Tab-separated table of C-alpha atoms in Angstrom:
chain	number	residue	atom	x	y	z
C	577	MET	CA	99.460	113.614	96.690
C	578	PHE	CA	101.357	116.916	96.761
C	579	SER	CA	104.915	118.146	96.250
C	580	GLY	CA	105.214	120.857	98.906
C	581	ILE	CA	105.592	123.674	96.362
C	582	ILE	CA	103.121	126.394	97.352
C	583	GLU	CA	101.000	127.619	94.440
C	584	HIS	CA	98.782	130.223	96.085
C	585	LEU	CA	98.476	132.262	99.271
C	586	GLY	CA	94.815	132.180	100.225
C	587	THR	CA	92.874	134.337	102.663
C	588	VAL	CA	90.431	132.934	105.212
C	589	THR	CA	87.095	134.725	104.745
C	590	GLN	CA	85.134	132.739	107.328
C	591	ALA	CA	85.962	130.383	110.182
C	592	ARG	CA	82.753	129.125	111.764
C	593	ARG	CA	82.872	126.620	114.613
C	594	GLY	CA	80.227	123.927	114.660
C	595	ASP	CA	79.634	120.811	116.743
C	596	ARG	CA	83.223	119.546	117.215
C	597	ALA	CA	84.155	120.804	113.750
C	598	LEU	CA	85.261	123.902	111.873
C	599	HIS	CA	83.705	125.241	108.669
C	600	VAL	CA	86.180	127.375	106.741
C	601	ALA	CA	85.788	129.538	103.640
C	602	ILE	CA	88.938	130.574	101.774
C	603	ALA	CA	89.495	132.979	98.883
C	604	THR	CA	91.909	130.709	97.010
C	605	GLY	CA	92.455	132.654	93.791
C	606	ILE	CA	91.973	129.355	91.914
C	607	GLY	CA	89.347	129.769	89.196
C	608	ASP	CA	88.876	126.174	88.069
C	609	LEU	CA	88.172	124.248	91.254
C	610	SER	CA	86.136	121.050	91.243
C	611	MET	CA	83.725	119.654	93.813
C	612	GLY	CA	85.504	117.076	95.962
C	613	GLU	CA	88.968	118.202	94.867
C	614	SER	CA	91.809	117.796	97.359
C	615	ILE	CA	93.646	120.966	98.354
C	616	ALA	CA	96.550	121.126	100.806
C	617	VAL	CA	95.773	123.961	103.231
C	618	ASN	CA	98.849	124.709	105.351
C	619	GLY	CA	99.934	121.192	104.507
C	620	VAL	CA	96.667	119.492	105.483
C	621	CYS	CA	94.778	117.626	102.760
C	622	LEU	CA	91.209	119.000	102.731
C	623	THR	CA	88.232	118.426	100.427
C	624	VAL	CA	86.455	121.220	98.543
C	625	THR	CA	82.805	121.042	99.652
C	626	ALA	CA	81.588	124.160	97.796
C	627	PHE	CA	83.106	126.745	95.476
C	628	ASP	CA	82.339	129.530	93.013
C	629	ALA	CA	83.868	130.813	89.786
C	630	ALA	CA	85.915	133.420	91.679
C	631	GLY	CA	87.784	130.698	93.556
C	632	ASN	CA	86.039	131.060	96.901
C	633	ALA	CA	86.002	127.573	98.421
C	634	SER	CA	84.528	125.939	101.504
C	635	PHE	CA	86.078	123.174	103.598
C	636	PHE	CA	84.850	121.042	106.493
C	637	ILE	CA	87.486	120.334	109.139
C	638	SER	CA	86.644	117.425	111.431
C	639	ILE	CA	87.513	117.020	115.102
C	640	GLU	CA	90.187	114.451	114.126
C	641	THR	CA	91.960	117.024	111.936
C	642	LEU	CA	91.572	119.775	114.535
C	643	GLU	CA	93.189	117.596	117.207
C	644	ARG	CA	96.160	116.601	115.030
C	645	THR	CA	96.953	119.876	113.239
C	646	SER	CA	97.188	123.623	113.832
C	647	LEU	CA	94.135	124.428	111.686
C	648	GLY	CA	92.102	125.186	114.792
C	649	ARG	CA	93.836	128.572	114.994
C	650	LEU	CA	92.536	129.681	111.582
C	651	ALA	CA	90.689	132.984	111.801
C	652	GLU	CA	89.117	135.424	109.388
C	653	GLY	CA	91.775	137.394	107.533
C	654	GLY	CA	94.504	134.808	108.094
C	655	ARG	CA	96.775	133.772	105.241
C	656	VAL	CA	97.178	130.113	104.311
C	657	ASN	CA	99.478	128.156	102.007
C	658	LEU	CA	97.629	126.352	99.215
C	659	GLU	CA	98.680	123.591	96.843
C	660	ARG	CA	96.575	121.536	94.446
C	661	ALA	CA	97.154	117.808	94.061
C	662	VAL	CA	99.884	116.823	91.612
C	663	THR	CA	99.174	115.324	88.194
C	664	PRO	CA	101.222	112.644	86.381
C	665	ALA	CA	102.879	115.443	84.392
C	666	THR	CA	103.774	117.637	87.366
C	667	ARG	CA	107.436	118.408	88.040
C	668	LEU	CA	108.284	117.118	91.512
C	669	SER	CA	110.230	120.215	92.562
C	670	GLY	CA	109.814	119.448	96.264
C	671	HIS	CA	109.281	115.916	97.606
C	672	ILE	CA	106.409	113.461	98.038
C	673	VAL	CA	103.878	115.062	100.395
C	674	GLN	CA	100.649	113.356	101.426
C	675	GLY	CA	98.960	116.155	103.351
C	676	HIS	CA	98.695	113.789	106.344
C	677	VAL	CA	100.125	115.707	109.289
C	678	ASP	CA	102.355	113.846	111.759
C	679	GLY	CA	102.305	116.491	114.482
C	680	THR	CA	102.651	120.178	115.209
C	681	GLY	CA	105.800	122.166	115.873
C	682	ARG	CA	106.355	125.826	116.700
C	683	LEU	CA	108.465	128.689	115.477
C	684	VAL	CA	111.352	129.479	117.830
C	685	SER	CA	113.374	132.201	116.130
C	686	VAL	CA	114.199	134.019	112.903
C	687	GLU	CA	117.491	135.754	112.179
C	688	MET	CA	118.891	137.266	109.004
C	689	ALA	CA	121.708	135.394	107.253
C	690	GLY	CA	122.681	137.745	104.478
C	691	GLU	CA	119.582	138.053	102.281
C	692	ALA	CA	118.235	134.728	103.539
C	693	ARG	CA	116.830	133.863	106.968
C	694	ARG	CA	117.899	131.169	109.415
C	695	VAL	CA	114.662	129.926	110.917
C	696	VAL	CA	114.510	127.572	113.903
C	697	PHE	CA	111.510	125.403	114.737
C	698	ALA	CA	110.879	123.141	117.720
C	699	ILE	CA	109.658	119.754	116.484
C	700	PRO	CA	108.071	116.906	118.522
C	701	MET	CA	110.768	114.515	119.757
C	702	THR	CA	108.716	111.575	118.475
C	703	LEU	CA	109.533	112.657	114.903
C	704	ARG	CA	113.299	112.987	115.426
C	705	ARG	CA	114.096	109.536	113.995
C	706	TYR	CA	112.610	110.422	110.594
C	707	LEU	CA	114.812	113.461	109.974
C	708	VAL	CA	118.294	113.722	108.480
C	709	GLU	CA	120.497	116.693	107.676
C	710	LYS	CA	119.847	117.928	104.113
C	711	GLY	CA	116.717	115.786	104.050
C	712	SER	CA	113.180	117.047	103.477
C	713	ILE	CA	110.468	118.152	105.880
C	714	THR	CA	107.063	119.720	105.257
C	715	LEU	CA	106.063	122.674	107.453
C	716	ASP	CA	102.611	124.170	106.865
C	717	GLY	CA	102.648	122.464	103.466
C	718	ILE	CA	106.026	123.864	102.372
C	719	SER	CA	108.702	121.421	101.228
C	720	LEU	CA	111.879	122.543	103.006
C	721	THR	CA	115.447	121.300	103.436
C	722	LEU	CA	116.771	120.587	106.924
C	723	ASN	CA	120.077	122.391	107.444
C	724	GLU	CA	120.674	121.506	111.092
C	725	ILE	CA	119.227	118.804	113.354
C	726	GLY	CA	119.472	119.902	116.973
C	727	ALA	CA	120.185	123.491	115.961
C	728	ALA	CA	123.213	124.962	117.721
C	729	GLY	CA	122.643	127.755	120.204
C	730	THR	CA	118.957	126.960	120.748
C	731	ALA	CA	117.793	126.652	124.331
C	732	ASP	CA	114.071	127.247	123.762
C	733	ALA	CA	113.021	123.677	122.913
C	734	GLY	CA	111.038	121.871	125.602
C	735	PRO	CA	111.789	118.382	127.005
C	736	ASP	CA	109.557	116.716	124.392
C	737	GLU	CA	110.900	118.797	121.500
C	738	PHE	CA	114.092	119.166	119.512
C	739	PRO	CA	115.193	122.154	117.412
C	740	VAL	CA	115.827	122.159	113.668
C	741	ALA	CA	117.170	125.025	111.577
C	742	LEU	CA	116.331	125.827	107.982
C	743	MET	CA	117.722	128.453	105.626
C	744	ILE	CA	114.803	130.238	103.969
C	745	ILE	CA	115.442	132.087	100.708
C	746	PRO	CA	113.694	135.433	100.057
C	747	HIS	CA	111.264	133.935	97.488
C	748	THR	CA	109.967	131.327	99.947
C	749	TRP	CA	109.687	133.924	102.704
C	750	THR	CA	107.547	136.279	100.624
C	751	HIS	CA	105.501	133.704	98.670
C	752	THR	CA	104.332	131.602	101.625
C	753	SER	CA	102.831	132.264	105.058
C	754	LEU	CA	106.213	131.880	106.807
C	755	GLY	CA	106.601	135.651	106.935
C	756	THR	CA	103.356	135.978	108.929
C	757	LEU	CA	104.477	133.674	111.757
C	758	ALA	CA	105.603	134.934	115.159
C	759	PRO	CA	107.697	133.004	117.726
C	760	GLY	CA	105.468	130.452	119.428
C	761	ASP	CA	103.087	130.040	116.487
C	762	ALA	CA	102.212	126.445	115.647
C	763	VAL	CA	103.004	124.804	112.314
C	764	ASN	CA	101.891	121.501	110.813
C	765	VAL	CA	104.704	118.978	110.438
C	766	GLU	CA	104.793	116.117	107.948
C	767	VAL	CA	107.912	113.979	107.741
C	768	ASP	CA	109.090	112.138	104.644
C	769	VAL	CA	106.747	109.162	104.141
C	770	ILE	CA	109.601	107.126	102.649
C	771	ALA	CA	111.399	107.263	106.020
C	772	LYS	CA	108.294	105.848	107.720
C	773	TYR	CA	108.037	102.997	105.212
C	774	VAL	CA	111.713	102.161	105.670
C	775	GLU	CA	111.241	102.053	109.442
C	776	THR	CA	108.314	99.638	109.131
C	777	LEU	CA	110.124	97.396	106.655
C	778	CYS	CA	113.150	97.189	108.962
C	779	GLN	CA	110.951	96.269	111.929
C	780	TYR	CA	109.404	93.335	110.076
C	781	ARG	CA	112.415	92.055	108.163
C	782	SER	CA	113.118	88.358	108.610
């Protein structure tokens, strides 16, 4: 379980493709990793399979994860958002994040709004029903607030997508990988799990 508050910006040091899988090494900057620990990498819950005292960690990414997320585009030198699993004493500054990606979206545009940035993403239409204005969404592991659903003035969303706009403060822009994205780049999307539970409960109510 995670909260969507990014703790570290890691650097991919190796991305080696195997038989329908990807083996990734990341310089995490985390000095007290444990074997088998869960780390959210761009919002995807991955397991530490090897590590050293300097915080260099290895991860195995299966074909299932590659097909459902944007991790297949990881390359040496790329920057990734990292978050360790929460503890019972952790402040929940974001929202409940599982690290189980629901789909991939893409960056549409970025424009300055004073010192902040108005950022528009195109999200799969299948996820529209889980989103509400001022609600939470996780993009590449970052807990963010939805400012607009069906962002005004956006004509770049495809027939199976819908646009959402978020206001990104300078701290989030500089302390996550958002600032490295270019229009068209894919992002991992996780919707609020509570919304999915509510939907299921309503479907099966007597």
